[in-house]
Amino acid sequence: MGNLIDCLRPNERRGSKPRCHLLTHGSREQVAAALTELAAPFARVAASDRWMPDGFVDLEEAQLHRAPRLVSRDLGEKLRSWWLAPASVRARTPNFDIASTCTFVDDDKPGLLLVEAKAHDEELGKESGGRLVGPGSSEDSKASHDRIGACVDEARQGLEQLTALPWSISRDFRYQMSNRFAWAWKLASSGVPVVLIYLGFLRADEMRDKGKPFADADEWECLVRGHSAHLVPPQAWGRKWGTAPTMIVPLIRSQERSLEASGWQAAEVLASKTA
């Protein structure tokens, strides 16, 4: 019946995308241990927690305004009305490569683990620009653009209050990283503490035609810090900010995960669905 990786679309079968599915594939205990390793020592993930995607069983990535397995419906609606213009029909909220419920270790508070994953340098490089809206864009698009700008600026001010450090996240510059931190702040300010992880998959050599794979953890960390230098205070990484429940932990993590693991058979997916 083919390999597990065949569950993905052809253009998703290499790089960070299949590795995120491999990271969340396996028994619940195995996945919980893998996610806990990323979040340690700040948070832990238990087998009873919930995550998206769920290996190769449920491929959907989380848009948190419509992810009731991760946040309450009330909070999901609050997030939607915060980020999206009232009349918005087709606008989307950010997708997270991996999102999981978790527990903060020191405070024993439930929270969220959010992961942004990359497999080569150009994945960061191509995200240096701002959010674009053209002169011919619809009124819906223009309204969403204005709304998102206001949300990111609100989050910037909130992060400055939380950390007593200067922040420069912006809709108009390095938008993807800016919106990740904006959403982390909004969740934390809504009572859901967040571990936000920038995860580099090392030695993804099949991506050499797209960019330079990360050779080691130091190279990945250097790239993230360089990319974030004009947005995020350098001392913000690697520690917890705030007090329960308004807490944010920005982390830079890396791991090597071979796609040879994709040789697991798709029959495992069918077995998981019927278990």
Short mmCIF file of C-alpha atoms in Angstrom, two decimals:
data_model
loop_
_atom_site.label_atom_id
_atom_site.label_comp_id
_atom_site.label_asym_id
_atom_site.label_seq_id
_atom_site.Cartn_x
_atom_site.Cartn_y
_atom_site.Cartn_z
CA MET A 1 0.00 0.00 0.00
CA GLY A 2 3.00 2.26 -0.28
CA ASN A 3 5.01 4.18 2.27
CA LEU A 4 3.63 6.52 4.89
CA ILE A 5 5.17 9.46 3.13
CA ASP A 6 2.88 8.75 0.17
CA CYS A 7 0.02 10.04 2.35
CA LEU A 8 1.39 13.52 1.65
CA ARG A 9 1.06 15.45 -1.58
CA PRO A 10 4.06 15.00 -3.91
CA ASN A 11 5.41 18.48 -3.18
CA GLU A 12 5.28 17.78 0.58
CA ARG A 13 7.39 14.61 0.63
CA ARG A 14 10.74 16.16 1.52
CA GLY A 15 12.08 18.88 3.81
CA SER A 16 10.44 19.95 7.05
CA LYS A 17 6.86 18.88 6.22
CA PRO A 18 7.31 15.07 6.28
CA ARG A 19 9.66 15.36 9.24
CA CYS A 20 6.96 17.11 11.28
CA HIS A 21 4.62 14.22 10.50
CA LEU A 22 7.31 11.72 11.44
CA LEU A 23 7.89 13.58 14.71
CA THR A 24 4.21 13.19 15.61
CA HIS A 25 3.97 9.60 14.33
CA GLY A 26 4.05 6.59 16.66
CA SER A 27 2.46 5.55 19.91
CA ARG A 28 1.10 8.36 22.06
CA GLU A 29 3.87 7.72 24.58
CA GLN A 30 6.54 7.98 21.87
CA VAL A 31 5.18 11.23 20.47
CA ALA A 32 4.73 12.74 23.93
CA ALA A 33 8.35 11.91 24.75
CA ALA A 34 9.59 13.46 21.50
CA LEU A 35 7.64 16.68 22.05
CA THR A 36 8.70 16.84 25.70
CA GLU A 37 12.33 16.61 24.60
CA LEU A 38 11.81 19.74 22.48
CA ALA A 39 10.10 21.70 25.26
CA ALA A 40 12.31 20.60 28.18
CA PRO A 41 12.97 21.80 30.81
CA PHE A 42 10.08 24.25 30.61
CA ALA A 43 7.13 22.04 29.68
CA ARG A 44 6.12 18.41 29.29
CA VAL A 45 3.73 16.63 26.98
CA ALA A 46 1.81 13.58 28.18
CA ALA A 47 0.23 10.77 26.20
CA SER A 48 -3.14 12.27 27.15
CA ASP A 49 -2.29 15.58 25.45
CA ARG A 50 -3.48 16.41 21.93
CA TRP A 51 -1.44 17.52 18.95
CA MET A 52 -1.76 18.55 15.33
CA PRO A 53 -0.82 17.09 12.95
CA ASP A 54 -1.27 13.59 14.33
CA GLY A 55 1.41 11.73 12.42
CA PHE A 56 0.00 10.35 9.18
CA VAL A 57 -3.47 9.71 10.66
CA ASP A 58 -4.62 13.33 10.65
CA LEU A 59 -2.49 15.52 8.38
CA GLU A 60 -4.13 18.85 9.23
CA GLU A 61 -1.93 21.60 10.63
CA ALA A 62 -3.39 23.82 13.33
CA GLN A 63 -5.12 27.10 12.69
CA LEU A 64 -5.81 27.84 16.32
CA HIS A 65 -9.07 29.71 15.80
CA ARG A 66 -10.57 26.43 14.59
CA ALA A 67 -8.70 23.78 16.56
CA PRO A 68 -11.07 22.77 19.39
CA ARG A 69 -8.87 19.84 20.36
CA LEU A 70 -6.18 22.39 21.34
CA VAL A 71 -8.08 25.45 22.59
CA SER A 72 -11.62 25.98 23.81
CA ARG A 73 -14.23 27.07 21.32
CA ASP A 74 -14.65 30.34 23.21
CA LEU A 75 -10.93 31.08 22.94
CA GLY A 76 -10.94 30.03 19.30
CA GLU A 77 -13.66 32.58 18.58
CA LYS A 78 -11.75 35.22 20.55
CA LEU A 79 -8.65 34.54 18.45
CA ARG A 80 -10.63 34.68 15.22
CA SER A 81 -12.27 38.00 16.06
CA TRP A 82 -8.91 39.42 17.16
CA TRP A 83 -6.98 38.55 13.98
CA LEU A 84 -9.59 38.61 11.24
CA ALA A 85 -11.54 41.64 10.09
CA PRO A 86 -15.28 41.33 10.93
CA ALA A 87 -16.34 41.05 7.29
CA SER A 88 -13.50 38.70 6.35
CA VAL A 89 -14.69 35.65 4.42
CA ARG A 90 -11.61 33.93 3.00
CA ALA A 91 -8.85 35.19 5.32
CA ARG A 92 -6.89 32.63 7.30
CA THR A 93 -5.02 32.66 10.57
CA PRO A 94 -1.41 31.38 10.74
CA ASN A 95 -0.76 27.65 10.36
CA PHE A 96 1.60 26.09 12.89
CA ASP A 97 3.75 23.18 11.72
CA ILE A 98 3.15 21.39 15.02
CA ALA A 99 0.89 22.43 17.88
CA SER A 100 0.28 20.47 21.07
CA THR A 101 -1.26 20.92 24.45
CA CYS A 102 1.30 20.66 27.24
CA THR A 103 1.91 21.41 30.91
CA PHE A 104 4.38 23.96 32.22
CA VAL A 105 6.69 22.15 34.61
CA ASP A 106 7.35 24.77 37.32
CA ASP A 107 3.77 26.04 37.52
CA ASP A 108 1.83 22.90 36.59
CA LYS A 109 -0.26 25.08 34.26
CA PRO A 110 -1.77 23.80 31.00
CA GLY A 111 -0.43 25.54 27.93
CA LEU A 112 0.45 25.16 24.28
CA LEU A 113 3.60 24.06 22.48
CA LEU A 114 3.87 25.73 19.05
CA VAL A 115 6.54 24.69 16.53
CA GLU A 116 7.78 26.47 13.42
CA ALA A 117 10.04 24.05 11.52
CA LYS A 118 12.61 24.58 8.75
CA ALA A 119 14.95 22.30 6.81
CA HIS A 120 17.22 24.72 4.90
CA ASP A 121 18.38 28.32 5.05
CA GLU A 122 16.19 29.67 2.26
CA GLU A 123 13.08 28.80 4.25
CA LEU A 124 14.05 31.63 6.56
CA GLY A 125 15.54 33.82 3.86
CA LYS A 126 12.42 33.89 1.70
CA GLU A 127 10.38 35.04 4.71
CA SER A 128 12.28 38.28 5.21
CA GLY A 129 9.55 40.42 3.66
CA GLY A 130 6.36 41.80 5.03
CA ARG A 131 2.77 40.79 4.42
CA LEU A 132 1.79 41.98 0.97
CA VAL A 133 -1.40 43.54 -0.28
CA GLY A 134 -1.54 44.94 -3.81
CA PRO A 135 -3.35 47.98 -5.18
CA GLY A 136 -5.83 45.69 -6.91
CA SER A 137 -6.62 43.69 -3.77
CA SER A 138 -10.19 43.27 -2.63
CA GLU A 139 -11.67 45.38 0.15
CA ASP A 140 -11.73 42.21 2.25
CA SER A 141 -7.97 41.77 1.77
CA LYS A 142 -7.26 45.41 2.59
CA ALA A 143 -9.38 45.23 5.75
CA SER A 144 -7.58 42.06 6.84
CA HIS A 145 -4.22 43.70 6.16
CA ASP A 146 -5.09 46.66 8.37
CA ARG A 147 -6.47 44.44 11.10
CA ILE A 148 -3.39 42.22 11.16
CA GLY A 149 -1.12 45.25 11.34
CA ALA A 150 -2.98 46.47 14.40
CA CYS A 151 -2.82 43.02 16.02
CA VAL A 152 0.93 42.68 15.52
CA ASP A 153 1.50 46.16 16.93
CA GLU A 154 -0.68 45.35 19.93
CA ALA A 155 1.38 42.22 20.50
CA ARG A 156 4.63 44.17 20.17
CA GLN A 157 3.52 46.49 22.95
CA GLY A 158 2.36 43.53 25.04
CA LEU A 159 5.69 41.73 24.64
CA GLU A 160 7.53 44.87 25.71
CA GLN A 161 5.41 45.06 28.85
CA LEU A 162 5.86 41.35 29.56
CA THR A 163 9.65 41.30 29.13
CA ALA A 164 10.70 44.93 29.74
CA LEU A 165 12.70 44.64 26.50
CA PRO A 166 12.36 46.43 23.13
CA TRP A 167 10.56 44.45 20.43
CA SER A 168 10.13 45.29 16.73
CA ILE A 169 7.78 42.63 15.35
CA SER A 170 5.89 44.02 12.39
CA ARG A 171 3.38 43.13 9.71
CA ASP A 172 5.70 44.79 7.21
CA PHE A 173 8.99 43.05 7.98
CA ARG A 174 9.73 39.36 8.51
CA TYR A 175 6.04 38.82 8.81
CA GLN A 176 6.02 35.10 9.50
CA MET A 177 8.22 35.30 12.59
CA SER A 178 6.37 38.42 13.67
CA ASN A 179 3.00 36.70 13.52
CA ARG A 180 4.32 33.67 15.42
CA PHE A 181 5.33 35.88 18.32
CA ALA A 182 2.12 37.89 18.05
CA TRP A 183 0.05 34.73 18.42
CA ALA A 184 2.21 33.46 21.29
CA TRP A 185 1.61 36.74 23.11
CA LYS A 186 -2.15 36.73 22.44
CA LEU A 187 -2.51 33.20 23.77
CA ALA A 188 -0.44 33.98 26.86
CA SER A 189 -2.39 37.17 27.52
CA SER A 190 -5.58 35.08 27.24
CA GLY A 191 -4.39 32.73 29.98
CA VAL A 192 -2.73 30.04 27.84
CA PRO A 193 1.07 30.02 28.35
CA VAL A 194 3.10 29.17 25.27
CA VAL A 195 6.37 27.48 24.41
CA LEU A 196 7.26 28.78 20.93
CA ILE A 197 9.92 26.66 19.24
CA TYR A 198 11.91 27.38 16.11
CA LEU A 199 12.96 23.87 15.09
CA GLY A 200 15.69 23.18 12.58
CA PHE A 201 15.85 19.74 11.01
CA LEU A 202 19.55 19.05 10.48
CA ARG A 203 21.20 17.55 7.41
CA ALA A 204 18.08 17.45 5.23
CA ASP A 205 20.36 16.84 2.27
CA GLU A 206 17.55 16.16 -0.20
CA MET A 207 16.82 19.92 -0.05
CA ARG A 208 20.16 21.06 -1.50
CA ASP A 209 18.48 22.16 -4.72
CA LYS A 210 16.36 24.62 -2.71
CA GLY A 211 18.85 25.92 -0.16
CA LYS A 212 21.64 25.01 2.24
CA PRO A 213 20.69 22.35 4.81
CA PHE A 214 21.71 23.02 8.40
CA ALA A 215 24.92 21.20 9.24
CA ASP A 216 24.59 21.36 13.01
CA ALA A 217 22.75 22.98 15.91
CA ASP A 218 25.12 25.96 16.07
CA GLU A 219 24.53 26.83 12.42
CA TRP A 220 20.76 26.70 12.86
CA GLU A 221 20.84 28.83 16.01
CA CYS A 222 23.05 31.40 14.30
CA LEU A 223 20.62 31.64 11.40
CA VAL A 224 17.58 32.07 13.65
CA ARG A 225 19.28 34.69 15.77
CA GLY A 226 20.38 36.57 12.67
CA HIS A 227 16.91 36.41 11.14
CA SER A 228 15.28 37.57 14.38
CA ALA A 229 17.84 40.24 15.27
CA HIS A 230 15.68 43.16 14.09
CA LEU A 231 12.50 41.75 15.65
CA VAL A 232 13.27 39.90 18.86
CA PRO A 233 15.61 40.98 21.66
CA PRO A 234 18.51 38.49 21.61
CA GLN A 235 18.15 37.79 25.32
CA ALA A 236 14.51 36.77 24.84
CA TRP A 237 15.47 33.33 23.51
CA GLY A 238 15.90 30.39 25.84
CA ARG A 239 14.09 31.51 28.95
CA LYS A 240 10.63 31.92 30.41
CA TRP A 241 9.02 35.34 30.50
CA GLY A 242 6.10 36.34 32.70
CA THR A 243 4.25 34.63 35.51
CA ALA A 244 1.42 32.12 35.37
CA PRO A 245 -0.65 32.06 33.31
CA THR A 246 0.79 34.87 31.15
CA MET A 247 4.02 33.12 30.16
CA ILE A 248 6.02 32.78 26.94
CA VAL A 249 9.11 30.65 26.34
CA PRO A 250 10.85 31.23 22.97
CA LEU A 251 13.26 28.38 22.16
CA ILE A 252 15.63 27.44 19.35
CA ARG A 253 15.89 23.67 18.95
CA SER A 254 17.30 21.29 16.36
CA GLN A 255 17.32 17.60 15.62
CA GLU A 256 18.19 15.19 12.85
CA ARG A 257 15.30 13.08 11.61
CA SER A 258 15.97 10.86 8.63
CA LEU A 259 13.32 10.35 6.00
CA GLU A 260 14.42 6.71 5.90
CA ALA A 261 11.82 6.37 8.64
CA SER A 262 9.22 6.92 5.93
CA GLY A 263 9.67 3.28 5.01
CA TRP A 264 7.03 2.44 7.63
CA GLN A 265 4.06 1.04 5.84
CA ALA A 266 0.82 2.93 5.29
CA ALA A 267 -0.93 -0.06 6.85
CA GLU A 268 0.10 1.42 10.20
CA VAL A 269 -2.07 4.45 9.47
CA LEU A 270 -5.09 2.26 8.77
CA ALA A 271 -4.45 0.31 11.95
CA SER A 272 -4.26 3.55 13.96
CA LYS A 273 -7.54 4.77 12.52
CA THR A 274 -9.36 1.62 13.60
CA ALA A 275 -7.67 1.26 17.00
#
